[in-house]
Coordinates of C-alpha atoms in Angstrom, one line a residue:
M351 CA -53.1 -30.0 20.8
K352 CA -54.7 -33.8 20.9
F353 CA -52.6 -36.4 19.4
I354 CA -54.1 -39.8 17.9
Y355 CA -52.2 -43.2 17.7
P356 CA -53.2 -45.9 15.5
V357 CA -55.8 -48.4 16.7
F358 CA -53.7 -51.4 18.5
V359 CA -54.5 -54.2 20.5
V360 CA -52.3 -55.8 23.1
L361 CA -52.8 -59.4 24.3
S362 CA -51.3 -61.3 27.2
C363 CA -48.5 -63.8 26.0
A364 CA -49.4 -66.0 28.9
N365 CA -52.7 -66.8 26.9
H366 CA -49.8 -68.4 24.5
V367 CA -50.8 -65.2 22.1
S368 CA -47.6 -64.8 19.5
A369 CA -48.4 -62.1 17.4
T370 CA -45.9 -59.3 17.4
S371 CA -45.7 -55.6 16.1
V372 CA -42.4 -53.5 16.0
K373 CA -42.4 -49.6 15.3
M374 CA -39.7 -48.0 14.0
D375 CA -39.3 -44.2 13.2
F376 CA -37.8 -42.0 10.7
L377 CA -37.4 -38.4 9.4
P378 CA -37.1 -37.8 5.7
V379 CA -34.0 -38.3 4.3
A380 CA -34.3 -36.7 0.9
H381 CA -37.1 -35.2 -1.2
V382 CA -35.8 -36.0 -5.0
R383 CA -37.3 -37.1 -8.4
T384 CA -35.9 -40.7 -8.2
D385 CA -37.4 -44.5 -7.5
P386 CA -34.6 -47.0 -7.5
I387 CA -37.6 -50.1 -8.0
I388 CA -39.4 -48.8 -11.0
N389 CA -36.5 -46.2 -12.7
P390 CA -33.1 -47.6 -11.7
D391 CA -31.8 -46.1 -15.0
C392 CA -33.2 -42.8 -15.4
L393 CA -35.2 -39.9 -12.7
S394 CA -38.7 -40.7 -12.3
D395 CA -41.6 -38.5 -13.3
H396 CA -42.5 -37.3 -9.9
V397 CA -40.5 -36.5 -6.8
H398 CA -40.3 -39.0 -3.8
T399 CA -39.7 -38.5 -0.3
F400 CA -37.5 -40.9 1.5
Y401 CA -36.8 -42.6 4.8
G402 CA -33.7 -44.7 5.6
P403 CA -30.1 -44.6 4.5
P404 CA -29.1 -41.8 2.4
N405 CA -28.6 -43.9 -0.7
V406 CA -31.5 -42.4 -3.1
S407 CA -29.8 -42.6 -6.8
P408 CA -31.5 -44.4 -9.5
D409 CA -29.4 -47.2 -9.1
T410 CA -29.4 -47.9 -5.6
T411 CA -28.2 -51.6 -4.6
Y412 CA -29.1 -53.8 -1.9
D413 CA -25.2 -53.7 -1.4
D414 CA -25.4 -50.1 -1.2
L415 CA -27.8 -50.1 1.6
I416 CA -26.1 -52.8 3.5
A417 CA -22.6 -50.6 3.7
S418 CA -24.7 -47.4 4.5
T419 CA -23.1 -46.0 8.5
Q420 CA -25.8 -43.4 8.3
N421 CA -29.4 -43.7 8.7
S422 CA -32.8 -41.6 9.1
G423 CA -34.4 -44.3 11.3
N424 CA -34.1 -45.4 14.8
V425 CA -33.4 -48.9 14.4
E426 CA -29.6 -49.8 13.7
E427 CA -30.1 -53.2 12.0
N428 CA -32.9 -51.8 9.7
K429 CA -31.3 -50.2 6.6
S430 CA -34.3 -50.7 4.5
L431 CA -35.4 -47.6 1.9
Y432 CA -38.9 -46.7 1.8
W433 CA -40.3 -43.9 -0.5
H434 CA -43.9 -42.5 -1.6
P435 CA -44.9 -39.5 -3.9
S436 CA -43.6 -36.3 -1.9
V437 CA -47.0 -34.3 -1.0
Y438 CA -47.8 -30.8 -2.2
N439 CA -49.8 -28.0 -0.9
Y440 CA -51.6 -25.9 -3.5
N441 CA -51.4 -22.0 -2.7
H442 CA -54.1 -20.3 -4.8
D443 CA -52.8 -17.0 -4.0
T444 CA -49.2 -17.3 -5.5
D445 CA -50.3 -20.2 -8.0
T446 CA -47.5 -22.2 -6.1
F447 CA -47.1 -25.5 -5.3
E448 CA -45.2 -25.9 -1.9
L449 CA -43.5 -29.3 -0.4
D450 CA -45.5 -30.1 2.4
D451 CA -43.1 -31.2 5.8
I452 CA -43.6 -34.6 7.0
W453 CA -43.6 -34.3 10.9
F454 CA -42.2 -38.1 11.1
A455 CA -42.7 -41.7 9.6
S456 CA -43.3 -45.0 11.3
A457 CA -42.8 -48.6 9.6
Y458 CA -44.7 -51.1 11.8
Y459 CA -43.6 -54.6 10.8
I460 CA -46.6 -56.9 11.9
W461 CA -46.2 -60.8 12.2
T462 CA -47.4 -64.0 14.0
T463 CA -43.9 -64.9 16.1
G464 CA -42.4 -68.4 14.5
E465 CA -44.6 -68.5 11.4
A466 CA -43.0 -65.5 9.1
T467 CA -40.2 -65.6 6.8
A468 CA -37.7 -63.1 6.6
F469 CA -37.2 -61.0 3.2
P470 CA -34.8 -62.1 1.3
D471 CA -31.6 -60.2 0.4
G472 CA -32.4 -57.6 -2.2
F473 CA -36.0 -57.9 -2.0
K474 CA -38.1 -55.2 -3.2
M475 CA -42.0 -54.3 -3.7
V476 CA -44.4 -51.5 -4.3
A477 CA -47.9 -51.4 -3.0
G478 CA -51.0 -49.0 -4.0
L479 CA -50.5 -48.7 -7.8
Y480 CA -52.8 -51.0 -9.1
E481 CA -56.4 -50.3 -8.8
E482 CA -57.2 -54.2 -7.9
D483 CA -55.3 -53.5 -4.7
L484 CA -56.8 -50.3 -3.5
D485 CA -59.2 -51.8 -0.8
L486 CA -56.6 -54.3 0.3
V487 CA -53.8 -51.3 0.6
R488 CA -56.0 -49.5 2.9
A489 CA -54.7 -46.1 2.5
N490 CA -56.2 -43.5 4.6
A491 CA -55.8 -40.0 5.9
E492 CA -57.1 -39.5 9.6
C493 CA -57.8 -35.8 10.3
V494 CA -56.9 -35.4 14.2
D495 CA -58.9 -32.4 15.7
P496 CA -60.4 -31.0 12.3
S497 CA -61.0 -27.2 12.0
P498 CA -61.9 -25.0 9.3
C499 CA -59.9 -24.4 6.4
E500 CA -58.7 -20.9 6.8
K501 CA -57.2 -20.3 3.2
S502 CA -58.8 -18.3 0.8
N503 CA -59.4 -20.9 -1.5
C504 CA -60.1 -24.3 0.2
E505 CA -61.3 -26.1 -3.0
T506 CA -59.5 -29.8 -3.6
T507 CA -58.8 -31.7 -6.6
N508 CA -59.0 -35.2 -4.8
D509 CA -61.3 -36.9 -1.9
F510 CA -58.1 -38.5 -0.1
F511 CA -56.5 -35.3 1.3
P512 CA -59.3 -33.3 3.6
E513 CA -60.2 -30.1 2.7
T514 CA -60.7 -29.6 6.4
A515 CA -57.4 -28.2 8.4
C516 CA -56.5 -30.9 10.9
S517 CA -54.0 -30.6 13.9
E518 CA -52.3 -33.5 12.8
L519 CA -53.0 -35.5 9.6
E520 CA -51.7 -38.9 9.5
V521 CA -51.5 -41.1 6.6
S522 CA -51.3 -44.7 6.3
M523 CA -51.2 -48.0 4.1
A524 CA -50.4 -51.7 4.2
F525 CA -48.1 -53.7 2.2
P526 CA -48.6 -57.4 1.1
S527 CA -47.7 -60.1 3.4
C528 CA -47.7 -62.9 0.9
W529 CA -44.5 -64.1 -1.0
D530 CA -44.3 -66.1 -3.9
G531 CA -40.8 -68.0 -2.0
V532 CA -38.9 -67.5 -5.1
N533 CA -38.6 -63.9 -6.7
I534 CA -37.1 -60.9 -5.1
D535 CA -38.7 -58.4 -7.4
S536 CA -41.3 -58.9 -10.6
E537 CA -41.7 -57.1 -13.7
N538 CA -44.2 -54.6 -12.3
H539 CA -42.9 -55.0 -8.9
R540 CA -46.3 -56.7 -7.4
D541 CA -46.5 -60.0 -8.9
H542 CA -44.3 -61.7 -6.8
V543 CA -46.3 -60.7 -3.5
S544 CA -50.0 -60.5 -3.0
Y545 CA -52.4 -59.9 -0.3
D546 CA -53.8 -62.5 2.1
I547 CA -57.3 -64.0 1.0
E548 CA -59.0 -62.8 3.9
G549 CA -58.9 -58.9 2.6
G550 CA -56.0 -57.6 4.4
S551 CA -54.6 -59.3 8.0
F552 CA -51.1 -59.7 8.8
D553 CA -52.3 -63.6 9.9
G554 CA -54.5 -64.1 7.1
D555 CA -53.7 -67.2 4.8
C556 CA -51.8 -66.8 1.6
P557 CA -53.2 -67.9 -1.7
E558 CA -51.7 -70.9 -3.1
S559 CA -49.7 -68.6 -5.6
H560 CA -48.2 -66.9 -2.8
P561 CA -48.0 -69.3 0.0
V562 CA -44.8 -67.9 1.9
K563 CA -45.9 -65.5 5.0
I564 CA -43.8 -62.1 5.3
P565 CA -44.2 -59.5 7.9
E566 CA -46.7 -57.5 7.2
I567 CA -45.5 -53.5 7.1
Q568 CA -47.9 -50.8 7.5
F569 CA -46.5 -47.4 7.0
F570 CA -47.6 -44.2 8.3
F571 CA -46.2 -40.6 7.7
R572 CA -47.6 -37.7 9.7
I573 CA -48.4 -34.1 8.7
L574 CA -48.3 -31.7 11.6
N575 CA -50.4 -28.7 11.6
Y576 CA -52.3 -29.6 8.1
D577 CA -53.9 -26.3 6.9
G578 CA -56.6 -27.9 4.5
G579 CA -57.5 -26.9 1.0
R580 CA -55.7 -28.3 -2.2
H581 CA -52.9 -31.2 -1.5
E582 CA -51.8 -33.9 -3.5
F583 CA -49.1 -36.0 -4.2
S584 CA -46.2 -35.4 -6.5
D585 CA -47.9 -37.5 -9.5
G586 CA -50.8 -35.2 -9.4
S587 CA -53.4 -37.5 -7.8
G588 CA -54.9 -38.5 -4.3
M589 CA -53.7 -42.3 -4.4
F590 CA -51.1 -43.2 -1.9
H591 CA -48.6 -45.7 -3.2
A592 CA -45.7 -46.5 -1.4
D593 CA -42.0 -48.7 -2.5
Y594 CA -39.9 -50.6 -0.3
F595 CA -36.3 -51.9 -1.0
S596 CA -35.2 -54.0 2.2
G597 CA -32.1 -53.2 3.9
W598 CA -32.1 -56.1 6.3
E599 CA -29.6 -58.9 6.5
S600 CA -32.1 -61.8 5.8
I601 CA -30.4 -64.1 8.9
F602 CA -31.1 -61.6 11.5
L603 CA -34.3 -60.5 10.2
Q604 CA -35.6 -64.1 10.8
E605 CA -34.2 -64.3 14.3
L606 CA -36.2 -61.1 15.0
L607 CA -39.0 -63.1 13.5
D608 CA -38.7 -66.2 15.3
E609 CA -37.7 -65.2 18.6
C610 CA -39.2 -61.8 19.5
C611 CA -43.3 -61.7 20.8
T612 CA -44.5 -58.2 22.1
C613 CA -48.4 -59.9 21.9
S614 CA -49.4 -57.1 19.7
T615 CA -51.8 -57.4 16.8
A616 CA -51.6 -54.4 15.0
A617 CA -49.9 -51.1 14.5
N618 CA -48.8 -50.3 18.3
P619 CA -46.8 -47.0 19.3
D620 CA -45.3 -48.8 22.0
S621 CA -44.1 -52.2 20.6
W622 CA -40.2 -52.3 20.0
C623 CA -38.6 -55.7 20.4
E624 CA -35.8 -54.1 22.6
E625 CA -34.2 -57.2 23.5
I626 CA -33.1 -57.6 19.8
L627 CA -33.2 -54.5 18.0
T628 CA -30.6 -51.9 18.5
F629 CA -32.7 -48.0 18.9
R630 CA -30.5 -45.3 18.6
D631 CA -33.2 -43.5 20.7
A632 CA -33.1 -45.9 23.6
P633 CA -34.7 -46.2 26.3
K634 CA -38.1 -46.4 24.5
E635 CA -40.6 -45.0 26.7
F636 CA -44.3 -45.4 26.1
G637 CA -46.1 -42.6 24.5
D638 CA -42.8 -41.4 23.2
D639 CA -44.2 -39.9 20.1
M640 CA -44.6 -36.6 21.7
N641 CA -41.0 -36.4 21.9
I642 CA -40.0 -38.5 19.0
V643 CA -38.7 -35.7 16.4
E644 CA -36.4 -34.3 18.9
K645 CA -34.9 -37.6 19.6
L646 CA -34.4 -38.5 15.8
E647 CA -32.8 -35.4 14.8
E648 CA -30.0 -36.1 17.3
F649 CA -28.7 -39.1 14.6
Q650 CA -29.6 -37.7 11.2
P651 CA -27.3 -38.3 8.5
N652 CA -24.7 -35.3 8.0
P653 CA -24.1 -34.2 6.1
G654 CA -27.3 -34.7 4.4
V655 CA -28.1 -36.1 1.0
D656 CA -27.0 -33.4 -1.6
T657 CA -29.6 -34.6 -4.3
T658 CA -27.9 -31.8 -6.8
E659 CA -25.7 -34.6 -7.4
I660 CA -28.4 -36.5 -9.0
T661 CA -30.7 -33.3 -10.3
D662 CA -30.2 -29.9 -9.8
E663 CA -33.9 -29.3 -10.5
A664 CA -35.9 -27.0 -7.8
I665 CA -38.5 -29.3 -5.9
D666 CA -40.2 -26.5 -3.7
N667 CA -42.2 -23.3 -4.5
L668 CA -42.8 -24.5 -8.2
Q669 CA -44.5 -22.0 -10.5
S670 CA -46.3 -24.2 -12.4
Y671 CA -48.1 -27.7 -12.2
Q672 CA -45.6 -28.9 -15.2
E673 CA -42.6 -28.2 -12.8
V674 CA -43.9 -30.5 -10.3
H675 CA -44.6 -33.3 -12.6
A676 CA -41.4 -33.0 -15.1
Q677 CA -41.0 -35.6 -17.8
V678 CA -38.3 -38.3 -17.4
H679 CA -35.4 -37.9 -18.6
F680 CA -31.7 -39.1 -18.2
L681 CA -29.6 -38.6 -15.9
K682 CA -26.9 -36.0 -16.4
M683 CA -24.8 -37.7 -13.4
S684 CA -24.8 -41.0 -12.3
T685 CA -23.4 -40.4 -8.5
K686 CA -24.0 -42.7 -5.6
M687 CA -24.4 -41.0 -2.5

């Protein structure tokens, strides 16, 4: 099997290049129909896959994240929560939607050392929801080692997920890298942030309306042995959007942004800032992705998230489209994890 990593550039720090990237890896911590940013008072209208602390209730707060002692990610100081619509595989033979297994996910933080501002405590943002951002989000599904789909029916309903089978499907997108400097959230969870004016560059100039540079987050998730055919997000689309709820202590994150320099200008799989960050799977090794899941499994939350304390509905092997895309309803219980 052939594995492919994101294209990246490493430059010599001796040449005074101060760009930095850090890769942090995760296993999914839960699949549940909640969205603590968009629907903090009720269930969401579709299932999400979460990464980070086991705090996935609708009413999750920044204090909950900071107080968490468990995490599905490999960096102790990063208690941020990341999530996206879950991915379903449609089985034409049984007329069921099956939840795709996520191999692992990565958050790449990319910035210019000494020129980025830490996310303030409680910072939230959503990327990929709005049509005007589609090109800037740079959503992509890369098929590694494509091969013919062997399903009885390989028809698809969108042009994002490939019809062909892949030894690995790598799905990626980028969050905005400019902030208004005032608000930790906004009514649509997007207006307080912006992409740069150069079309999507971690070090591109920010617009006057959002003058503060924040680290760019490029988020990746991967499906191993993707079988092709009809796959879609839990909202029924092929539109990749994701949510970010910062769980960093802003003072610590600012230290990282000011002091770490790995001389990497893109999503580099071998860039870590180990002298500042505490990696639970240390020591880090070049080409580590081949063994990353085995390492991550050693420190997953135990016990895992009991999503039945939020909702007891089924989320896998669903018999109808309506079961996947259920209607919003109020919580039967409001239990914090």
